[in-house]
Tab-separated table of C-alpha atoms and ligand atoms in Angstrom:
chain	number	residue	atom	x	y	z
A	1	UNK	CA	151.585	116.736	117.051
A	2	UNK	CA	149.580	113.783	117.053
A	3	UNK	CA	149.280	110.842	119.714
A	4	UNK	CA	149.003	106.848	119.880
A	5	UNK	CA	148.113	105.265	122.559
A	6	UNK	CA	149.465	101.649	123.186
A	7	UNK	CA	146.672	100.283	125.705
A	8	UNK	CA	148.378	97.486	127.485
A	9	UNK	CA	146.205	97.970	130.954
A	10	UNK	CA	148.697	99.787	133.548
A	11	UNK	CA	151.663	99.586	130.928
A	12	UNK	CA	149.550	101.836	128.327
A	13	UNK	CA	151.744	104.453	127.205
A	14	UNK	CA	151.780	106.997	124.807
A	15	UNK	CA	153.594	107.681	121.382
A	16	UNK	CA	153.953	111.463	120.167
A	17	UNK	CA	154.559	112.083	116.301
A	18	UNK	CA	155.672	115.299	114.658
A	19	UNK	CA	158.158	117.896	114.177
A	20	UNK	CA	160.278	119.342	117.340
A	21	UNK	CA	159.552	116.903	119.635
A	22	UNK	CA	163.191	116.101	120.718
A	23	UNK	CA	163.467	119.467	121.798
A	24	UNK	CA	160.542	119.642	124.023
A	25	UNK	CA	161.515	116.123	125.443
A	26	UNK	CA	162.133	117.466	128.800
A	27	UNK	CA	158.904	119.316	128.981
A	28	UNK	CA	156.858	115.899	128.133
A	29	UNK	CA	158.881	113.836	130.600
A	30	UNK	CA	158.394	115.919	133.317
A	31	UNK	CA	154.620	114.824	133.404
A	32	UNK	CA	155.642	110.977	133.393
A	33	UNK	CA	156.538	111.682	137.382
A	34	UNK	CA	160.250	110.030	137.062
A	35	UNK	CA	163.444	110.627	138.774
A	36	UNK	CA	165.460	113.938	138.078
A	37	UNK	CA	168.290	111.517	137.309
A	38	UNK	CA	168.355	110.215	133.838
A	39	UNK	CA	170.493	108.062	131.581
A	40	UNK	CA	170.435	109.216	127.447
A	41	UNK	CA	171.619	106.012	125.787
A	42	UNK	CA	173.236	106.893	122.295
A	43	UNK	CA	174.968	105.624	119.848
A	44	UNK	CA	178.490	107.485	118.375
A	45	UNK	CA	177.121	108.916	115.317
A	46	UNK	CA	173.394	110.250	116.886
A	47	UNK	CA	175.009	111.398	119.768
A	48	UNK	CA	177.066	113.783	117.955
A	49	UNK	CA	174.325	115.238	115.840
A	50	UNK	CA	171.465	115.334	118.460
A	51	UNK	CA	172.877	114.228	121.797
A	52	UNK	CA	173.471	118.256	123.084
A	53	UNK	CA	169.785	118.811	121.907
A	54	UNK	CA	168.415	116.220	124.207
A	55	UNK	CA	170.765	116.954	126.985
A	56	UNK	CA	169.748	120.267	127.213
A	57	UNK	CA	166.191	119.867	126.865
A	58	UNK	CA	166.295	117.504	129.817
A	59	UNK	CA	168.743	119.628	131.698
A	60	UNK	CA	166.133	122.436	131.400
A	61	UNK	CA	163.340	120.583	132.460
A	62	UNK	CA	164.748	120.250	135.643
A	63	UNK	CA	166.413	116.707	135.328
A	64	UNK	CA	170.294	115.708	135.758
A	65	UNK	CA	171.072	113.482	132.345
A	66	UNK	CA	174.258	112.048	131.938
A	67	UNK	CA	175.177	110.869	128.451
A	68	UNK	CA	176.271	107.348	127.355
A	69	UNK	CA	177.788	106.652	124.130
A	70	UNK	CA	178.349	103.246	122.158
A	71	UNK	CA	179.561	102.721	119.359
A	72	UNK	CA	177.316	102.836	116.384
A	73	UNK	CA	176.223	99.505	113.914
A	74	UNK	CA	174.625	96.341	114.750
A	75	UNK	CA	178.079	94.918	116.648
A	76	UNK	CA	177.450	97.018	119.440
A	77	UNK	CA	174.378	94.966	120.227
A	78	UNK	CA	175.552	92.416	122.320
A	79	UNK	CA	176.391	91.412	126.068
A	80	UNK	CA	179.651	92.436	127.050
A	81	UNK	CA	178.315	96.359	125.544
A	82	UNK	CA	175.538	95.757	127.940
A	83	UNK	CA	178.187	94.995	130.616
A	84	UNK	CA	179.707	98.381	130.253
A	85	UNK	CA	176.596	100.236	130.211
A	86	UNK	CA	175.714	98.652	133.537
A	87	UNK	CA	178.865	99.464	135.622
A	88	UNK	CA	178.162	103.294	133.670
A	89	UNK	CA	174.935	103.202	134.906
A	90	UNK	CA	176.092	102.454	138.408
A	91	UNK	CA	178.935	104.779	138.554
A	92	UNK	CA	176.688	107.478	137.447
A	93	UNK	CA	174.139	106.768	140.457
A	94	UNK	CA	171.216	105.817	138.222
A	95	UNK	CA	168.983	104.409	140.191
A	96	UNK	CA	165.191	102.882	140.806
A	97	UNK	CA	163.338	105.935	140.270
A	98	UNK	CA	166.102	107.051	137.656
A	99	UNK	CA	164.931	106.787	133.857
A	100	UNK	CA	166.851	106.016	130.341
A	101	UNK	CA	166.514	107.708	127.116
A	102	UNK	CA	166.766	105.410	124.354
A	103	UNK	CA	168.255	108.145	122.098
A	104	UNK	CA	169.161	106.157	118.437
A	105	UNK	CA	167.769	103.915	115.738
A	106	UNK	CA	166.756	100.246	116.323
A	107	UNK	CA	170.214	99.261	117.771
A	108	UNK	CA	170.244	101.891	120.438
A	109	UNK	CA	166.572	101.674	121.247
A	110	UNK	CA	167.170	97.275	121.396
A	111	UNK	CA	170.046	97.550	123.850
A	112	UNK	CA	168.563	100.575	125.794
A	113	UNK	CA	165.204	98.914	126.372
A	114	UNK	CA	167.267	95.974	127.680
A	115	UNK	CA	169.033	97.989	129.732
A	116	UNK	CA	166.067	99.483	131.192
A	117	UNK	CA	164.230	96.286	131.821
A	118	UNK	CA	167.403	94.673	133.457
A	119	UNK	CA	169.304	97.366	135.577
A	120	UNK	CA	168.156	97.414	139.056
A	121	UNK	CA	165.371	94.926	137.923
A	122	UNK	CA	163.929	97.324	135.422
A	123	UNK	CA	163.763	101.469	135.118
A	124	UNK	CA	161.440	103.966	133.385
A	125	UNK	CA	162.233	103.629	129.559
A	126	UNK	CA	161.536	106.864	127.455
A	127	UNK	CA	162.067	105.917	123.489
A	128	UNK	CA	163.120	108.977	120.975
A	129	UNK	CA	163.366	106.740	118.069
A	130	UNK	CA	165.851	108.557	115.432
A	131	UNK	CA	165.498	106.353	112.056
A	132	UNK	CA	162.483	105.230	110.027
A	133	UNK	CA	162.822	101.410	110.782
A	134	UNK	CA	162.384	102.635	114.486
A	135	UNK	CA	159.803	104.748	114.385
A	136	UNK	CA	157.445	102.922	112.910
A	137	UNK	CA	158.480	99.164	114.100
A	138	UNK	CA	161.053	98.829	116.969
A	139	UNK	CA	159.925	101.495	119.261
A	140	UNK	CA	155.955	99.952	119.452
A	141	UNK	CA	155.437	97.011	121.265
A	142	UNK	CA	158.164	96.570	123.889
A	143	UNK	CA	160.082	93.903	122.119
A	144	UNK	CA	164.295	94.574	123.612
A	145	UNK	CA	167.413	92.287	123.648
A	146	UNK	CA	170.778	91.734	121.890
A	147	UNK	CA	172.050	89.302	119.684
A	148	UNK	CA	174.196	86.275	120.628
A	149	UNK	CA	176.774	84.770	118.439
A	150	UNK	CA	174.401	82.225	117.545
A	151	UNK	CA	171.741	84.631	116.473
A	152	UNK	CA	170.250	87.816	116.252
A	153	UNK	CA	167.755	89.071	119.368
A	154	UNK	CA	168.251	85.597	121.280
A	155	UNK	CA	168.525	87.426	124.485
A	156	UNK	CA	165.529	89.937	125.612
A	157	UNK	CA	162.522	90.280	127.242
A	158	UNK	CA	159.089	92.271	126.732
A	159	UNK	CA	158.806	95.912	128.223
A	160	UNK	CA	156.803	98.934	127.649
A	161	UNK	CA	158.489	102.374	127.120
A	162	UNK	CA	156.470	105.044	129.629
A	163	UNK	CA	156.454	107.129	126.328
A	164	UNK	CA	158.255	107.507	122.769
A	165	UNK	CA	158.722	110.916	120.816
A	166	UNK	CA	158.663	110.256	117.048
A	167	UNK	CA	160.077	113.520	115.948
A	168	UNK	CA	160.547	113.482	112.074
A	169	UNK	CA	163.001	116.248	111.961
A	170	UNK	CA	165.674	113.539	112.576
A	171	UNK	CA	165.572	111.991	108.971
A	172	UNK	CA	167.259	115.242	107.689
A	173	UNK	CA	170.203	113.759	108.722
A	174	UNK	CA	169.679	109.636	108.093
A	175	UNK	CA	171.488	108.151	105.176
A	176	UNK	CA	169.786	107.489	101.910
A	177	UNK	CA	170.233	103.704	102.532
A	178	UNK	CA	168.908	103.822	105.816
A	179	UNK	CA	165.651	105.799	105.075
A	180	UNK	CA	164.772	103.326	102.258
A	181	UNK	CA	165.316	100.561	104.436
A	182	UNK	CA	162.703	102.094	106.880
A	183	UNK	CA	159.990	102.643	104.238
A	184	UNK	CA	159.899	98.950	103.653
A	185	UNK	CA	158.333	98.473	107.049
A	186	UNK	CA	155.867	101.384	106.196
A	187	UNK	CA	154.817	99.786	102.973
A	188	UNK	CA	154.653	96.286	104.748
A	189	UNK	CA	151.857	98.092	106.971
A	190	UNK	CA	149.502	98.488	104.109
A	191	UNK	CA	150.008	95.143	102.824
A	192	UNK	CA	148.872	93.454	106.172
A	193	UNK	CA	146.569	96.041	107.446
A	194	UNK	CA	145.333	98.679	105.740
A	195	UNK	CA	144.800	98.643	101.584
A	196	UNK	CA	144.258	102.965	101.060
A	197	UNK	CA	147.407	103.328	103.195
A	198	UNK	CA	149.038	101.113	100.602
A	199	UNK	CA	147.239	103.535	97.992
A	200	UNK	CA	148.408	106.403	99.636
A	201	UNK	CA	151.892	105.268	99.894
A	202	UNK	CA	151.660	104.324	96.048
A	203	UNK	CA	150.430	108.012	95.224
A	204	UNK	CA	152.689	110.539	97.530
A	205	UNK	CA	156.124	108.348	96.453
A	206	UNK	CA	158.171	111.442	95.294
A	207	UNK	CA	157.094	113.683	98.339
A	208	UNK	CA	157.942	110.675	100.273
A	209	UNK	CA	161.331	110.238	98.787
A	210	UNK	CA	162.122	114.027	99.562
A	211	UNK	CA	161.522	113.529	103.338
A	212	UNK	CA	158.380	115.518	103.464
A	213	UNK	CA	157.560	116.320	107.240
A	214	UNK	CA	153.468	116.745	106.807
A	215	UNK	CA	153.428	113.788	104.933
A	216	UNK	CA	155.575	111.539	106.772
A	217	UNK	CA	154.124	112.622	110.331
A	218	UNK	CA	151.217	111.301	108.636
A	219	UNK	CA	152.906	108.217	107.273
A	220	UNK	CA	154.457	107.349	110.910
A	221	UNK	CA	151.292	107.869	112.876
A	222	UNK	CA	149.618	105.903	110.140
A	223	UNK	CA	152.618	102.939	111.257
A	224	UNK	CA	152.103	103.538	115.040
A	225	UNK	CA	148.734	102.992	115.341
A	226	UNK	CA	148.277	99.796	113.339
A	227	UNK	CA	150.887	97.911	115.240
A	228	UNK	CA	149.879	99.358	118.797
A	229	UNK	CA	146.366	97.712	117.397
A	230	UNK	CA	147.994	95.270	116.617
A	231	UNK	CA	150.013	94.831	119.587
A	232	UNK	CA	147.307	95.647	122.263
A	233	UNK	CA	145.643	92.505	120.921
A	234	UNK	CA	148.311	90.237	121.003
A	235	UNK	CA	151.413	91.855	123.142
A	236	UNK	CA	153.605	88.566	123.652
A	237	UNK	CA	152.645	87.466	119.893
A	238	UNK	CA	150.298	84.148	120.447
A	239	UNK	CA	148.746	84.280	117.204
A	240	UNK	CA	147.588	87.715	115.618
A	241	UNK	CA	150.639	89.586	116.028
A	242	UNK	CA	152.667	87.678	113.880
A	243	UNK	CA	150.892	89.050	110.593
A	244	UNK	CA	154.218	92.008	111.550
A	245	UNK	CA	156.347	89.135	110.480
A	246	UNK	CA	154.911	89.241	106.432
A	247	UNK	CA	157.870	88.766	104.231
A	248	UNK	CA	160.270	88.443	106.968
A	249	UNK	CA	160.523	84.697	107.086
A	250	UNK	CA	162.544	84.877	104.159
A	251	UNK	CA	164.036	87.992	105.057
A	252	UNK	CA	165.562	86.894	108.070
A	253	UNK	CA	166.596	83.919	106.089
A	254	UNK	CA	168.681	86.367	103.353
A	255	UNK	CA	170.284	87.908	105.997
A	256	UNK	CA	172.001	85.209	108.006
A	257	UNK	CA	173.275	83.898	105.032
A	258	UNK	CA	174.724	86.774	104.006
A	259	UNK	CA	176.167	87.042	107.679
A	260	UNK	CA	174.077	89.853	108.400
A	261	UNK	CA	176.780	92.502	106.550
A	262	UNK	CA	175.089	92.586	103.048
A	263	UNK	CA	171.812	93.472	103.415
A	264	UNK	CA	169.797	96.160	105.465
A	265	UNK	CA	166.629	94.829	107.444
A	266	UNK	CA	164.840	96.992	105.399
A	267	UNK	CA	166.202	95.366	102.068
A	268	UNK	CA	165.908	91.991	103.127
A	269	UNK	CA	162.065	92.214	104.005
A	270	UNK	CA	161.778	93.981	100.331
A	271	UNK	CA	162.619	91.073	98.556
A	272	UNK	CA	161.225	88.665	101.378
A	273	UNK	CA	157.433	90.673	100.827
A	274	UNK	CA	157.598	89.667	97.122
A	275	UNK	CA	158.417	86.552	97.745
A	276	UNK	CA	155.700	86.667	100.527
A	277	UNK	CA	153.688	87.938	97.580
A	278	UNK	CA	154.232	85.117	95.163
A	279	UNK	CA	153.935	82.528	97.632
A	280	UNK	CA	150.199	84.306	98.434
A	281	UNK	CA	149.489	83.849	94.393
A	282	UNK	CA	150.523	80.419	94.713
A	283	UNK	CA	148.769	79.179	97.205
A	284	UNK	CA	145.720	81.829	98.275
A	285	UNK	CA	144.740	83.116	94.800
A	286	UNK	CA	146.104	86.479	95.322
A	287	UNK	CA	145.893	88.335	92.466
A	288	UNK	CA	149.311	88.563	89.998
A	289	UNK	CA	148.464	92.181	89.274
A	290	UNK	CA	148.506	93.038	93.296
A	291	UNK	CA	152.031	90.965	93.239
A	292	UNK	CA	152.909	93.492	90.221
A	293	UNK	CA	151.835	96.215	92.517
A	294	UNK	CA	153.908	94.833	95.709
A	295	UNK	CA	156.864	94.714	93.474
A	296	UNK	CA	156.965	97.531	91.392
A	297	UNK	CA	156.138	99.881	94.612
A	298	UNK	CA	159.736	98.427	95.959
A	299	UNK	CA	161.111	99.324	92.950
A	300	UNK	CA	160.382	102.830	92.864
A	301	UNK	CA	161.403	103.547	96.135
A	302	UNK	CA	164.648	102.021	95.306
A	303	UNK	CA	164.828	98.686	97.282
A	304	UNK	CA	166.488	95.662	96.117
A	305	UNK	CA	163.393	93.422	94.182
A	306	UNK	CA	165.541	90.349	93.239
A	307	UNK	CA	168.761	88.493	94.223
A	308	UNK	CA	171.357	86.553	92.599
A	309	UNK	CA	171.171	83.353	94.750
A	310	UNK	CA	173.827	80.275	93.245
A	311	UNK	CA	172.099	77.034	94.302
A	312	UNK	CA	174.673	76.434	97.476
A	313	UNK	CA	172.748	79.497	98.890
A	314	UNK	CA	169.350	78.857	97.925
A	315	UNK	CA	170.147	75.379	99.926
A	316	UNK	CA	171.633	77.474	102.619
A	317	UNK	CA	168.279	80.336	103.213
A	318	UNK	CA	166.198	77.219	103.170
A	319	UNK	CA	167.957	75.724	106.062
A	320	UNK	CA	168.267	79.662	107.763
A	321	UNK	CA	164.333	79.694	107.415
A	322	UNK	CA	163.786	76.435	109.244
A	323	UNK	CA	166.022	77.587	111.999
A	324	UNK	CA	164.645	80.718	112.474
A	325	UNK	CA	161.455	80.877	115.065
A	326	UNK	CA	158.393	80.700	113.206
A	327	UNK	CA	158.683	76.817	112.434
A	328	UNK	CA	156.479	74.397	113.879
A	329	UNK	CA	156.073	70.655	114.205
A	330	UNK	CA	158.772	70.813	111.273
A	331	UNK	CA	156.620	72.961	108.506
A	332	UNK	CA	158.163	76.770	108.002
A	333	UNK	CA	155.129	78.731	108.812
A	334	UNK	CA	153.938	81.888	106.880
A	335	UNK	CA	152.058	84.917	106.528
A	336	UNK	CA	150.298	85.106	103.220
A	337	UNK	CA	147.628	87.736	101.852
A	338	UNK	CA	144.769	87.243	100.020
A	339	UNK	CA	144.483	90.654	99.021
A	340	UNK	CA	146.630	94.078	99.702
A	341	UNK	CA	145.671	94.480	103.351
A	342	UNK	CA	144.321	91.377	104.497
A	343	UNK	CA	146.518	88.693	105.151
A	344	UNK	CA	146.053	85.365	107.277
A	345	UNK	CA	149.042	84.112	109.325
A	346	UNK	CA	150.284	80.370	109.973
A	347	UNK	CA	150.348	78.949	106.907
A	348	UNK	CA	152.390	75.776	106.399
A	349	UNK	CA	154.216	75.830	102.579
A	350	UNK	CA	156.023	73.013	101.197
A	351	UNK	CA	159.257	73.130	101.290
A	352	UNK	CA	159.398	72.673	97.171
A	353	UNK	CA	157.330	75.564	96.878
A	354	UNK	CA	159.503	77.460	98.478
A	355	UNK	CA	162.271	76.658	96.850
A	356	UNK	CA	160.547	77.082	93.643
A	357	UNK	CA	159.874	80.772	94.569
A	358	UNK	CA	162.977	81.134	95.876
A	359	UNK	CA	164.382	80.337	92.377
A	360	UNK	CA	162.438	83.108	91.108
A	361	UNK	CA	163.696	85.921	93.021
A	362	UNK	CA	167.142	85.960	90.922
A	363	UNK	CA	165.060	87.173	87.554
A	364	UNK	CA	164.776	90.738	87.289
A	365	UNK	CA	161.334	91.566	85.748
A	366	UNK	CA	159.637	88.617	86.855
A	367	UNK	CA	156.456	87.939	88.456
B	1	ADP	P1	167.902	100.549	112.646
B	1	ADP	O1	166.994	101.550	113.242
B	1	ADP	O2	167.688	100.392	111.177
B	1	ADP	O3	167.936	99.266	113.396
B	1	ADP	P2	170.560	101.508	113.554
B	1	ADP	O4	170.211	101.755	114.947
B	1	ADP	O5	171.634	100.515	113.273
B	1	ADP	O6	169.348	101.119	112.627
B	1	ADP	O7	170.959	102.872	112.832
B	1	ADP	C1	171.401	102.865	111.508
B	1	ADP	C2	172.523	103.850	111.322
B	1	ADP	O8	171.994	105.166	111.203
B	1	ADP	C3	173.515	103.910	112.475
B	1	ADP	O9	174.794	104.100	111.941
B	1	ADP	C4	173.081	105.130	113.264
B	1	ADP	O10	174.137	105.693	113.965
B	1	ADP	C5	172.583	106.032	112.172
B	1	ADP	N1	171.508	106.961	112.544
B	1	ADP	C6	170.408	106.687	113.268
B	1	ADP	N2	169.585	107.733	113.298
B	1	ADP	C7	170.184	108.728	112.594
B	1	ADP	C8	169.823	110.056	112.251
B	1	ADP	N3	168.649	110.573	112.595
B	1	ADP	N4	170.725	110.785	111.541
B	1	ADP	C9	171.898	110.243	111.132
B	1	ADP	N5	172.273	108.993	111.398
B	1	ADP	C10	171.434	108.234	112.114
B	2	ZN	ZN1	161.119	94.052	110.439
């Protein structure tokens, strides 16, 4: 097992990473000095494959867990769900010194964390973070909320898990699609942080398409760590955390205008990074073999590289972009590299640019 610690003064917590931690989850809480009552947030589909695990484990420990189910996908991630998990919460007799279990992938752990920070003015949160995308992203920093009809995570607040259990025995069961979509975040990692983690990454691809355990308790660590660095500089993102958001400008952009149903996170962020990529060659002199690189590292793990865009939409993710948060005083703002793992954030690019790059994304092939 190995450990990250998020320092965040007397909100540090710690991260665990490696095999059979869900099991021993009851054993690790019982050193956090919480409540024996404890809610396990879940989603319908993790719930049924690990939900008894947990349960038990907790159960054993000494605690009294109760288990709350929603139902699984992105639509679950609103206010009226939180609603219901409240009066569950209340009818169960959860209370101050009670704790939640965010038991799920992002979804759960979003609406969980919300939970936590809102019911009874805020509870212990434990994370056990049960896809790629949340193990490596959505379960470091503290970031929670839901979506509103007028956009995704409008609704939140900041707050720190007490601790998370990465345990990579859960990806045996995650869809194909789902895994892929995580390891765009990893790779996003090297590209912003850390260049021989990018190498790495670009070397162990097949053992990291089979799920390897070793190599992707390695791999997740590797994730942890840079944004809890990342994070314990900047928690409520003023300036340096916002290199996380490389290639996600445009990503968020592809999704809303595909009403969030087409794409995966994961496969939105691929294509936004190369586009990220290009921009960076434009306008920073990064190198076009290093774009080459960025892009034919997507393709081999078998994430979408280009779209198909008619001209309506390409109108349409322009406008997304400049309502989405990172624009200010009117110019969309950007992270852009200069090489694999160093990139520079708040960079203004003109909006022709961007469409120009934009343009390029529906060419398969092209750099
Ligand atoms: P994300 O972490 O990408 O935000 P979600 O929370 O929406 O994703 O989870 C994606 C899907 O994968 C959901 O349908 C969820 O129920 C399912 N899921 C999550 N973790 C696992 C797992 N370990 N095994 C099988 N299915 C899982
Ligand atoms: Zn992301």
């Amino acid at each position: 097992m190995q450990n990250v610690r998020v320092e965040l003064g007397s909100r540090t917590y710690r991260i665990a990473i490696g095999p059979s931690l869900i099991a021993n989850l009851g054993v690790e809480c019982k050193n956090l000095n919480l409540g024996q009552k404890c809610a396990i947030v879940s989603d319908s589909n993790v719930s049924l494959i690990y939900g008894e695990t947990v349960f038990k484990s907790l159960k054993s420990a000494g605690f009294d867990p109760v288990l709350i189910t929603i139902p699984a996908g992105e639509i679950s991630k609103n206010l009226s769900e939180v609603q219901s998990c409240y009066e569950l919460l209340a009818h169960h007799r959860v209370e101050r010194k009670s704790f939640i279990v965010a038991l799920g992938g992002g979804v759960v752990g979003d609406l969980a964390g919300f939970l936590a920070a809102t019911y009874l003015r805020g509870v212990p949160l434990v994370q056990v973070p049960t896809t790629l995308l949340a193990q490596v992203d959505s379960s470091v920093g503290g970031k929670v909320g839901v979506n509103l009809k007028a956009g995704k995570n409008l609704v939140g607040a900041f707050y720190q898990p007490r601790y998370v259990a990465c345990d990579q025995s859960v990806f045996a069961t995650l869809p194909d699609r789902e895994y892929k979509a995580g390891l765009a975040e990893v790779i996003k990692y090297g590209i912003i942080y850390d260049r021989s983690f990018f190498v790495k990454i670009e070397q162990n691809i097949e053992l990291l398409l089979k799920r390897d355990p070793v190599l992707l308790s390695e791999i997740v660590a590797r994730c942890c760590q840079i944004k809890a660095e990342i994070v314990g500089q900047d928690e409520t993102e003023t300036g340096l955390r916002a290199i996380l958001n490389f290639g996600h400008t445009i990503g968020h952009g592809l999704e809303a205008i595909s009403g969030y149903g087409q794409w995966l996170h994961g496969e939105a962020i691929s294509i936004g990074q190369i586009a990220a990529a290009r921009l960076s060659a434009r306008l920073l002199g990064f190198p076009q073999i290093e774009v080459d690189r960025i892009r034919s590292l997507f393709s081999r793990v078998g994430l979408p590289t280009h779209i198909a865009l008619p001209a309506s939409d390409r109108r349409r993710l322009l406008d997304a972009m400049n309502v989405d948060k990172k624009v200010v005083a009117g110019e969309i703002k950007f992270v852009l590299a200069r090489t694999i793992g160093t990139v520079e954030f708040g960079h203004g690019v003109p909006e022709d640019l961007l469409m120009e790059i934009i343009e390029t994304l529906h060419e398969q092939g092209l750099n």
